[in-house]
Coordinates of C-alpha atoms and ligand atoms in Angstrom, one line a residue:
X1 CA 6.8 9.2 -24.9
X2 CA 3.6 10.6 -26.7
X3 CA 2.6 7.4 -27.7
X4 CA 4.4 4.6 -26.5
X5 CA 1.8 1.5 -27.7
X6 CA 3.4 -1.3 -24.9
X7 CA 1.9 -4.1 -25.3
X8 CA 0.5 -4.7 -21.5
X9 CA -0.6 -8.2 -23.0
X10 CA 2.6 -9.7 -24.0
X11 CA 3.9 -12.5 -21.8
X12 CA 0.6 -13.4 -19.8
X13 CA 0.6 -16.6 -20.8
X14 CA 3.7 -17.9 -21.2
X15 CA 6.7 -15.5 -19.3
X16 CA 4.5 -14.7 -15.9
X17 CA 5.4 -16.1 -12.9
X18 CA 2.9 -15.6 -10.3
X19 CA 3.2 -15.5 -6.6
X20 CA 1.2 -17.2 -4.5
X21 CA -1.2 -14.6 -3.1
X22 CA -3.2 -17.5 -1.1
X23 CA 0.1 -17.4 1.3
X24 CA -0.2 -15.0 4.0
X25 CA 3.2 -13.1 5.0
X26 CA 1.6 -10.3 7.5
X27 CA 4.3 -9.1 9.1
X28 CA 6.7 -10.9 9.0
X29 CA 9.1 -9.2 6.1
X30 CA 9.1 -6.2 8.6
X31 CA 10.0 -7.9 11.9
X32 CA 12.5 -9.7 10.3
X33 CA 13.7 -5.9 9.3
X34 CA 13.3 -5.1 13.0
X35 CA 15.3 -7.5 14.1
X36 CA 18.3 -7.3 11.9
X37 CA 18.0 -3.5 12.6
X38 CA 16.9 -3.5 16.3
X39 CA 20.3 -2.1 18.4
X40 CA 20.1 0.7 15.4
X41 CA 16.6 1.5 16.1
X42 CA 17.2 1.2 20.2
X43 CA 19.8 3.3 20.4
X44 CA 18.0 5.9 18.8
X45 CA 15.5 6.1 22.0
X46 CA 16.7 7.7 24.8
X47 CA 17.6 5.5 28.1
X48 CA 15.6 7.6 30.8
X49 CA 12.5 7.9 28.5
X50 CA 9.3 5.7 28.8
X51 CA 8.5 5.3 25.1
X52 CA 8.1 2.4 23.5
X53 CA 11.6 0.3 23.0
X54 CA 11.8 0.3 19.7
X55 CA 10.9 4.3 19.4
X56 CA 8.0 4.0 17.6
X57 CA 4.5 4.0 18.1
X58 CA 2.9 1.8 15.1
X59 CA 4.4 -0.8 13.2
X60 CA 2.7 -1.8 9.6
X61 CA 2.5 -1.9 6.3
X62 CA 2.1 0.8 4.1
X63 CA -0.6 -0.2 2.2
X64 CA -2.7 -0.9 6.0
X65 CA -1.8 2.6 5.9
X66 CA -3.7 3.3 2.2
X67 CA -6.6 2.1 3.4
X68 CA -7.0 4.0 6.5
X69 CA -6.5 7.6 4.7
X70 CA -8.6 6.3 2.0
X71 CA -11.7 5.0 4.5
X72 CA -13.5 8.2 4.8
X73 CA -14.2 8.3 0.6
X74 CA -14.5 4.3 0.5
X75 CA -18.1 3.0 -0.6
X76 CA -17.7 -0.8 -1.8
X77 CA -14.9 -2.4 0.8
X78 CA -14.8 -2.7 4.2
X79 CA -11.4 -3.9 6.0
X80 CA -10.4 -6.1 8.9
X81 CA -7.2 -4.8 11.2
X82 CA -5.6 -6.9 14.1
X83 CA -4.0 -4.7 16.4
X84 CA -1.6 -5.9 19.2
X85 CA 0.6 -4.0 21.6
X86 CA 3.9 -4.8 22.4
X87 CA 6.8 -3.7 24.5
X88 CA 4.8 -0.2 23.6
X89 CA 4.6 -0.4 20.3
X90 CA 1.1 -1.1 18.1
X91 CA 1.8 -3.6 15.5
X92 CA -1.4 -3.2 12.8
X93 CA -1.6 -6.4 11.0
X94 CA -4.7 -6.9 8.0
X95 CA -7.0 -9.6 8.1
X96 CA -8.5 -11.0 5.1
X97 CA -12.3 -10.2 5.0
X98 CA -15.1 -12.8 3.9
X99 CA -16.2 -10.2 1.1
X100 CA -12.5 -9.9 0.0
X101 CA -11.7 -13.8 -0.3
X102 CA -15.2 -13.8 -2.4
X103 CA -14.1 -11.8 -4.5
X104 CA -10.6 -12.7 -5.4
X105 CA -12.1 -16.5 -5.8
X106 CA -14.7 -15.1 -8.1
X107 CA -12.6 -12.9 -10.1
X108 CA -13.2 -13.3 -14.1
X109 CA -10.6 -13.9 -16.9
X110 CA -10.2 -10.9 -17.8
X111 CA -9.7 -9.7 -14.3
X112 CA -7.1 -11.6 -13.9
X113 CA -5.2 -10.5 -16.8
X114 CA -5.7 -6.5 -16.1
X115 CA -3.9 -7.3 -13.1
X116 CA -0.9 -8.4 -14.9
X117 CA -0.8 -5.5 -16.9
X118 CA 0.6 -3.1 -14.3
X119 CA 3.0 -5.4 -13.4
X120 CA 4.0 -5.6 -17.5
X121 CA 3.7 -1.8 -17.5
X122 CA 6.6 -1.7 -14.9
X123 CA 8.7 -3.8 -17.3
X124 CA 8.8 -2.0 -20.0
X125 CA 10.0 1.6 -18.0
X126 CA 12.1 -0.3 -15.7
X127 CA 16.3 -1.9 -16.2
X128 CA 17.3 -4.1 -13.5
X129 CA 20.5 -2.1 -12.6
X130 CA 22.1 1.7 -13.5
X131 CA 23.4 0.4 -16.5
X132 CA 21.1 -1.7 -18.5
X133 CA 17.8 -1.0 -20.3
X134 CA 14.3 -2.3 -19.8
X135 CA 13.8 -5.6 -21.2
X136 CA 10.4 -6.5 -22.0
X137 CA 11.1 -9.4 -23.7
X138 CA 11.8 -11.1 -19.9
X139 CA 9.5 -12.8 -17.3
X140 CA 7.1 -10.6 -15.1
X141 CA 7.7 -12.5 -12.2
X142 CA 5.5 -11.0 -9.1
X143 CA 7.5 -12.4 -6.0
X144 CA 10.2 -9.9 -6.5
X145 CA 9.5 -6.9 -4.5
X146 CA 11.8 -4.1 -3.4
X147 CA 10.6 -2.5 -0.1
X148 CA 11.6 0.7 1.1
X149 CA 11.3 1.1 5.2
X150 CA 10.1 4.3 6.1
X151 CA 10.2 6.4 9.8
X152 CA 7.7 9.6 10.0
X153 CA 4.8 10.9 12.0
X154 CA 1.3 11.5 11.6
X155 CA 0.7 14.4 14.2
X156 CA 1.8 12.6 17.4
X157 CA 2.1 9.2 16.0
X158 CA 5.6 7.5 15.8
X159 CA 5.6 5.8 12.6
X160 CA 7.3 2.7 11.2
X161 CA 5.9 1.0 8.1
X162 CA 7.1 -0.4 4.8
X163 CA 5.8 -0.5 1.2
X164 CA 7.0 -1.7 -2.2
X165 CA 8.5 0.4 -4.7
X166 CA 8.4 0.3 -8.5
X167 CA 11.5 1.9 -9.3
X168 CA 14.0 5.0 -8.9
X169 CA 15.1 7.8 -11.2
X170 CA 18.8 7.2 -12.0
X171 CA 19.5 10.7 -13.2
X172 CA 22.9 11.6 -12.4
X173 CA 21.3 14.4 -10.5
X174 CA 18.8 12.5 -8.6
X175 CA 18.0 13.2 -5.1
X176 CA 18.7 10.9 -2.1
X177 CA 15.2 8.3 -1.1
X178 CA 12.8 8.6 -0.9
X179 CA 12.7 11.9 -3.6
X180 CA 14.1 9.9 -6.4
X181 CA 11.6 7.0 -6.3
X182 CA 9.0 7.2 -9.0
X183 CA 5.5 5.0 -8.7
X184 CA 4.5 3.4 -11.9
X185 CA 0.4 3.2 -12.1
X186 CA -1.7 2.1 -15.6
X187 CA -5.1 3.6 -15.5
X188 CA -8.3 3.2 -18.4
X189 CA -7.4 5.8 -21.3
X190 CA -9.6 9.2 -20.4
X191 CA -11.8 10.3 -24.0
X192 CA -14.7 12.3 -21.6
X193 CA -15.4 14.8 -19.1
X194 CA -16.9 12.3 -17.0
X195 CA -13.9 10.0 -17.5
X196 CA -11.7 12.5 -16.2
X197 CA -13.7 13.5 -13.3
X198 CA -14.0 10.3 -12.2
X199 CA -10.2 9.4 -12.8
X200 CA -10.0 12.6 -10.4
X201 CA -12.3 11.4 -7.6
X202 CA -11.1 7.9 -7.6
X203 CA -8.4 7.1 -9.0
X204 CA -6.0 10.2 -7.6
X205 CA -7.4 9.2 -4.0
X206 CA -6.3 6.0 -4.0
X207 CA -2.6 6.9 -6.0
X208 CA -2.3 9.9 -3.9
X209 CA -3.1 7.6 -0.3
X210 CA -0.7 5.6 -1.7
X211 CA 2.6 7.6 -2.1
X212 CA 1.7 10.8 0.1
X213 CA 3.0 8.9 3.6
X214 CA 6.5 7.0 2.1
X215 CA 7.1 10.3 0.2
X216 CA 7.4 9.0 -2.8
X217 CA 6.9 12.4 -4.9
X218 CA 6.4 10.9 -8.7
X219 CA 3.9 9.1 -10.6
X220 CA 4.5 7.9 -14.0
X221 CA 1.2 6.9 -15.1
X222 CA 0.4 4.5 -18.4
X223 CA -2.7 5.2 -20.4
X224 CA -3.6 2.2 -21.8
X225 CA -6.2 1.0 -24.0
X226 CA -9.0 -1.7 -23.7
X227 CA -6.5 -4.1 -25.7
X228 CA -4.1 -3.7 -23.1
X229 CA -2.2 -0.9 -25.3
X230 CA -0.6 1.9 -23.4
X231 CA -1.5 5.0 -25.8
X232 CA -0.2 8.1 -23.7
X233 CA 2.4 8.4 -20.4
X234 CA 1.6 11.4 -17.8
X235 CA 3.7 12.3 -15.1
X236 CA 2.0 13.3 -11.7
X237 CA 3.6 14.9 -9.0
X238 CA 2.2 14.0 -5.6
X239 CA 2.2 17.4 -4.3
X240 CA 0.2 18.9 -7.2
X241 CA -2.6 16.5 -7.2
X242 CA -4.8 18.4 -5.0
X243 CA -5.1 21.3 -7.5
X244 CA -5.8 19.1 -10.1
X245 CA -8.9 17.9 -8.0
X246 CA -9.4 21.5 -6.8
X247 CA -12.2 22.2 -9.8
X248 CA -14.3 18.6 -8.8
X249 CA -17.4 19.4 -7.2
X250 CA -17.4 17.5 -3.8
X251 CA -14.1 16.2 -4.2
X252 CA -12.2 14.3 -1.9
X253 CA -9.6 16.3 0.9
X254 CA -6.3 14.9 1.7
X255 CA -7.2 16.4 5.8
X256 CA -10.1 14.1 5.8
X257 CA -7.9 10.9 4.8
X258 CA -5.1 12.4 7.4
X259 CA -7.3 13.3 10.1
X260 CA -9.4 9.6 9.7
X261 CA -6.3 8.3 9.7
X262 CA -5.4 10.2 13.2
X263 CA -7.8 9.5 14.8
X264 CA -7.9 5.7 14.4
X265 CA -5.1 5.1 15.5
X266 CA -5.8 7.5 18.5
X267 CA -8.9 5.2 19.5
X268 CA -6.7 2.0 19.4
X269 CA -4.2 3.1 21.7
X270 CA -7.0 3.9 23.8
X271 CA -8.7 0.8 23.4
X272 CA -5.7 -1.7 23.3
X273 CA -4.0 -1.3 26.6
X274 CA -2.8 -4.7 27.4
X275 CA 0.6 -4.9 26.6
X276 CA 0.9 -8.8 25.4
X277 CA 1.6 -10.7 21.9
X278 CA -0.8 -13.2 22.7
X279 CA -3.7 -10.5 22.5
X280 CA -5.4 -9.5 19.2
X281 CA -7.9 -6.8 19.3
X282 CA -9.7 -6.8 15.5
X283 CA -11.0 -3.6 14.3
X284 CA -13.8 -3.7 11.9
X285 CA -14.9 -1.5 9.7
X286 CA -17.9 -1.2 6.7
X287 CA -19.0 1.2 4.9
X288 CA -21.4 3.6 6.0
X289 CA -20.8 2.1 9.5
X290 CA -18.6 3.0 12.4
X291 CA -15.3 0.9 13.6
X292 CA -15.8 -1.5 16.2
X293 CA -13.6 -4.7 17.8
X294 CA -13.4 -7.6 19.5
X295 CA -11.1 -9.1 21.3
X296 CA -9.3 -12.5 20.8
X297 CA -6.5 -14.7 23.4
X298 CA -4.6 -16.7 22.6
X299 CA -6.3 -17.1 18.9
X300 CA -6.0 -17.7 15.4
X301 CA -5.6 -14.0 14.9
X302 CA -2.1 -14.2 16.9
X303 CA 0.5 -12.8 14.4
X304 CA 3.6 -12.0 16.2
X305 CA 5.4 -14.8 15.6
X306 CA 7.4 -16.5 18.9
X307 CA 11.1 -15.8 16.9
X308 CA 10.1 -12.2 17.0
X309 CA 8.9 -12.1 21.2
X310 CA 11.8 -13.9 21.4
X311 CA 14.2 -11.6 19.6
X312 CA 13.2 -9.1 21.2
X313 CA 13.7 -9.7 24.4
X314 CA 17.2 -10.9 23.7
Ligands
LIG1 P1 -1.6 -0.7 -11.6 O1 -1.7 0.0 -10.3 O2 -0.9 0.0 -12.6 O3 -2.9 -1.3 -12.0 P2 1.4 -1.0 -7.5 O4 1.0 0.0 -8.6 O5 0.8 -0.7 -6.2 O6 2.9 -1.0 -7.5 O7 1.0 -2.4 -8.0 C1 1.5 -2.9 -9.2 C2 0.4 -3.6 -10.0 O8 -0.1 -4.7 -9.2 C3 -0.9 -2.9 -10.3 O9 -0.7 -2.0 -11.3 C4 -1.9 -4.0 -10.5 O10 -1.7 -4.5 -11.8 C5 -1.5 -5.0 -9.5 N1 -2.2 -4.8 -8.3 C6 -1.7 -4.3 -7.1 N2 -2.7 -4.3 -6.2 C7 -3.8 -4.8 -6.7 C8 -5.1 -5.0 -6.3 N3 -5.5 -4.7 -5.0 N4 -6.0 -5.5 -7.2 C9 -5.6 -5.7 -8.4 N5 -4.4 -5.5 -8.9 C10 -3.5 -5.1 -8.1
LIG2 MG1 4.4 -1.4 -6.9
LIG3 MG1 2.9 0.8 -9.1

């Protein structure tokens, strides 16, 4: 697929059906997992033992997760966490940031539209079942979602998140999840030195952050472009991008996103030590300045929704 000249502009206007981004879910898709899951995750923690009841130490999202491995490198955009503990487990929740809503009010026409063109991108690689072929000529519709949940440990840290993914390979031979699952990404056509470099440094953080923790081990990555054409496809295997980085001066290190990572949620277990869902500690973070919190009762911040206390302790 050399040059596959998609058209990342077709459909915008008139076979796009949006979601609602103003809507915020938090974490509510994965308690509702936890519930329908929780004598399967329960049973898995041994009676006598006095970890957490659900066996795991962090409960979030996987892209909560992106951002922390992806802090120590990040310049522009700070982040807001709401952390509460509960029955022993951390749930990590994102708050929306002042800086964040600005920006997503403010964001131009042509902003917009680039954002629809990943989405476009995955409709032209991807069938809807085993048998059938991509159909581009259908609706990009961005409230359809397939999430993959996902049990592993950072160092000493239990844990539980989910994340979308785009799509898996359905090769006869294809291995069992999370190795057949391939991310789709579109990224700027590279023509320089300096393109490339910076396509390193940037953009292979952030798609590396991404996939690394599910295991997702593929990238197929579109080329597109300022018309919105896609002029060249690359595959990218996650465990080969640090030696395409290797040759960047003063590149980024997959054990300094890891170890940020580590250690943050080392300093909120410390930190948050009341064990209620009525308690919200907020983490804070800038650039260029260290983390810090405050703490909130009884608040707005609250996110663990009384069906899920509820559930639980049933
Ligand atoms: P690209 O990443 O190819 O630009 P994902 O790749 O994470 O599955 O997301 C699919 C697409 O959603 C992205 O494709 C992009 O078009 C859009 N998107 C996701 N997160 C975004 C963000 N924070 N800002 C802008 N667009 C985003
Ligand atoms: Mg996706
Ligand atoms: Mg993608």
């Amino acid at each position: 697929m050399s040059r596959p000249d998609f058209n990342l502009r077709d459909g915008y206007k008139d076979r796009f059906v949006k979601r609602d981004d103003s809507i915020k879910e938090k974490l509510d898709h994965i308690l509702r997992w936890i519930l329908a899951n929780k004598s399967k995750l329960e049973s898995r923690v041994a009676a006598a033992s006095s970890s957490p009841a659900l066996g795991v130490d962090v409960v979030t999202w996987r892209g909560h997760l992106t951002k922390l491995l992806t802090t120590p490198y990040e310049t522009r955009e700070g982040w807001l966490l709401a952390a509460t503990l509960f029955r022993g487990t951390l749930y990590l929740s994102e708050v929306e940031t002042e800086a964040s809503r600005r920006d997503t009010e403010n964001r131009t026409e042509r902003h917009q539209e680039m954002m629809y063109w990943g989405y476009k991108f995955e409709q032209y690689l991807c069938a809807e079942d085993m048998k059938a072929s991509p159909d581009p000529g259908g609706v990009v519709n961005t409230n359809e979602a397939f999430c993959t949940v996902v049990q592993t440990k950072l160092a000493d840290h239990k844990l539980l998140f989910s994340g979308e993914v785009d799509c898996r390979d359905r090769g006869p031979k294809s291995p069992a999840a999370p190795a057949c699952y391939i991310e789709l990404k579109t990224s700027a056509e590279i023509c320089t030195p300096k393109q490339r470099s910076n396509f390193h440094r940037f953009k292979l953080l952030k798609w590396w952050a991404q996939s690394f923790l599910p295991g997702v081990p593929r990238i197929v990555a579109g080329f597109r472009d300022p018309d919105g054409l896609v002029v060249g496809t690359e595959t990218i295997h996650i465990s080969q991008i640090s030696h395409l980085i290797k040759n960047e001066y003063n590149c980024w290190k997959p054990t300094v996103c890891m170890n940020f990572c580590c250690e943050f949620l080392s300093f909120v277990r410390t930190v948050v030590r009341e064990d209620s869902p009525r308690v919200v500690h907020l983490f804070s973070w800038d650039p260029h300045q260290d983390v810090t919190y405050t703490v909130h009762r009884d608040s707005s911040y609250c996110f663990l929704p009384p069906w899920y206390v509820e559930g639980m302790a049933s």
